[in-house]
Structures are given as C-alpha cells and as structure tokens.
C-alpha cells in the first residue's frame, strides 16, 4: 500500500474508540468528542449530562455519540446554560438504542437518533 493511500484511509475512515460507562450518571468529557462511542450499561436508569462550555469547551461542530447497552434507559440532561434541541424526547427508546449530539453553537446541541419522549 502506498503511503498516501494509507494516510487517506486513516483520515477518511478513522477507527472509533469506545468509552464504556457502567454507572447511573455520566457527564461527557472532551475526549468523548467525534470518534468515540460512549456505551452506557446499567440495569437502572442512567442520566447522561451535556456540560456547559465553561466546564468542557467542545468546539462547535463536535459530535457526541452514545448507546444504551444495558436495560437502564438513558436520559440526556442539559448542564447549566446548555440548550438541547430534540424531538420527540430526551430518552433512548430501548436497549441497544443509539443517538448523537451535534454542537450547533456554543452551549447549543441537536439530539437525534433512536430517542423517545
């Protein structure tokens, strides 16, 4: 493989990393942005918090991805001053549901995926 082909493949198809969480609460960290899938695995309900820019300075355009691996339904919560735009709700629909948050402006996020009210 030519070096330029390999470099192009790495840039176009970066390998995803995983951040496995097993508690009932988790707050996104800067290292979760873009090519990381946060997996949430607990039998009880889980609260997943999007922190304000003053705590974690995600760049506009950052993508946060997560998946409910266990039976505990995940609810996305907005940190202080954070706005999350969504429809129809802020919860994962079922076990193995996944969703993404895209930062559209400082402290403003769009939630989409397999979510419910």
PDB file of N, CA, C and O in Angstrom, residues 23 26 39 51-52 58-59 70 79-81 83 90-92 105 111 114:
ATOM      1  N   UNK A  23     -22.045   3.225  35.379  1.00  0.00           N
ATOM      2  CA  UNK A  23     -22.744   3.872  36.492  1.00  0.00           C
ATOM      3  C   UNK A  23     -24.123   4.366  36.081  1.00  0.00           C
ATOM      4  O   UNK A  23     -24.597   4.128  34.974  1.00  0.00           O
ATOM      5  N   UNK A  26     -23.329   9.977  34.071  1.00  0.00           N
ATOM      6  CA  UNK A  26     -22.084  10.248  33.349  1.00  0.00           C
ATOM      7  C   UNK A  26     -22.198  11.628  32.722  1.00  0.00           C
ATOM      8  O   UNK A  26     -23.259  11.996  32.203  1.00  0.00           O
ATOM      9  N   UNK A  39     -20.656   4.030  25.643  1.00  0.00           N
ATOM     10  CA  UNK A  39     -21.636   2.970  25.885  1.00  0.00           C
ATOM     11  C   UNK A  39     -22.070   3.046  27.345  1.00  0.00           C
ATOM     12  O   UNK A  39     -21.239   3.212  28.243  1.00  0.00           O
ATOM     13  N   UNK A  51     -22.262  18.912  29.488  1.00  0.00           N
ATOM     14  CA  UNK A  51     -21.784  20.011  30.337  1.00  0.00           C
ATOM     15  C   UNK A  51     -21.758  21.346  29.590  1.00  0.00           C
ATOM     16  O   UNK A  51     -21.691  21.383  28.359  1.00  0.00           O
ATOM     17  N   UNK A  52     -21.791  22.453  30.330  1.00  0.00           N
ATOM     18  CA  UNK A  52     -21.687  23.764  29.691  1.00  0.00           C
ATOM     19  C   UNK A  52     -20.272  24.002  29.158  1.00  0.00           C
ATOM     20  O   UNK A  52     -19.306  23.386  29.629  1.00  0.00           O
ATOM     21  N   UNK A  58     -16.142  22.084  24.227  1.00  0.00           N
ATOM     22  CA  UNK A  58     -16.242  21.373  22.952  1.00  0.00           C
ATOM     23  C   UNK A  58     -16.255  22.407  21.836  1.00  0.00           C
ATOM     24  O   UNK A  58     -16.899  23.454  21.959  1.00  0.00           O
ATOM     25  N   UNK A  59     -15.596  22.125  20.713  1.00  0.00           N
ATOM     26  CA  UNK A  59     -15.679  23.057  19.590  1.00  0.00           C
ATOM     27  C   UNK A  59     -17.040  22.933  18.909  1.00  0.00           C
ATOM     28  O   UNK A  59     -17.638  21.854  18.889  1.00  0.00           O
ATOM     29  N   UNK A  70     -27.238  -1.519  28.286  1.00  0.00           N
ATOM     30  CA  UNK A  70     -27.966  -2.263  29.307  1.00  0.00           C
ATOM     31  C   UNK A  70     -29.454  -1.971  29.281  1.00  0.00           C
ATOM     32  O   UNK A  70     -29.960  -1.269  28.407  1.00  0.00           O
ATOM     33  N   UNK A  79     -26.632  20.489  31.035  1.00  0.00           N
ATOM     34  CA  UNK A  79     -25.953  21.172  32.123  1.00  0.00           C
ATOM     35  C   UNK A  79     -26.411  22.626  32.185  1.00  0.00           C
ATOM     36  O   UNK A  79     -27.153  23.103  31.309  1.00  0.00           O
ATOM     37  N   UNK A  80     -25.970  23.342  33.181  1.00  0.00           N
ATOM     38  CA  UNK A  80     -26.366  24.730  33.385  1.00  0.00           C
ATOM     39  C   UNK A  80     -26.041  25.588  32.162  1.00  0.00           C
ATOM     40  O   UNK A  80     -24.897  25.626  31.708  1.00  0.00           O
ATOM     41  N   UNK A  81     -27.064  26.226  31.598  1.00  0.00           N
ATOM     42  CA  UNK A  81     -26.876  27.091  30.440  1.00  0.00           C
ATOM     43  C   UNK A  81     -26.842  26.384  29.106  1.00  0.00           C
ATOM     44  O   UNK A  81     -26.674  27.022  28.064  1.00  0.00           O
ATOM     45  N   UNK A  83     -28.535  24.257  26.022  1.00  0.00           N
ATOM     46  CA  UNK A  83     -29.809  24.012  25.344  1.00  0.00           C
ATOM     47  C   UNK A  83     -29.647  22.789  24.458  1.00  0.00           C
ATOM     48  O   UNK A  83     -28.696  22.707  23.673  1.00  0.00           O
ATOM     49  N   UNK A  90     -35.938  13.174  25.177  1.00  0.00           N
ATOM     50  CA  UNK A  90     -34.539  13.147  25.603  1.00  0.00           C
ATOM     51  C   UNK A  90     -34.100  11.781  26.125  1.00  0.00           C
ATOM     52  O   UNK A  90     -33.095  11.676  26.812  1.00  0.00           O
ATOM     53  N   UNK A  91     -34.848  10.723  25.800  1.00  0.00           N
ATOM     54  CA  UNK A  91     -34.530   9.389  26.311  1.00  0.00           C
ATOM     55  C   UNK A  91     -34.279   8.420  25.171  1.00  0.00           C
ATOM     56  O   UNK A  91     -34.889   8.527  24.098  1.00  0.00           O
ATOM     57  N   UNK A  92     -33.414   7.444  25.423  1.00  0.00           N
ATOM     58  CA  UNK A  92     -33.250   6.367  24.445  1.00  0.00           C
ATOM     59  C   UNK A  92     -34.525   5.530  24.449  1.00  0.00           C
ATOM     60  O   UNK A  92     -35.197   5.402  25.469  1.00  0.00           O
ATOM     61  N   UNK A 105     -23.916  25.469  18.164  1.00  0.00           N
ATOM     62  CA  UNK A 105     -23.426  26.765  18.629  1.00  0.00           C
ATOM     63  C   UNK A 105     -22.926  26.535  20.050  1.00  0.00           C
ATOM     64  O   UNK A 105     -23.210  25.503  20.657  1.00  0.00           O
ATOM     65  N   UNK A 111     -29.953  16.848  19.343  1.00  0.00           N
ATOM     66  CA  UNK A 111     -30.007  15.432  19.674  1.00  0.00           C
ATOM     67  C   UNK A 111     -30.835  14.712  18.624  1.00  0.00           C
ATOM     68  O   UNK A 111     -31.971  15.105  18.340  1.00  0.00           O
ATOM     69  N   UNK A 114     -32.246   7.180  17.923  1.00  0.00           N
ATOM     70  CA  UNK A 114     -33.334   6.310  18.371  1.00  0.00           C
ATOM     71  C   UNK A 114     -33.782   6.783  19.755  1.00  0.00           C
ATOM     72  O   UNK A 114     -33.428   6.192  20.783  1.00  0.00           O
TER      73      UNK A 114
END
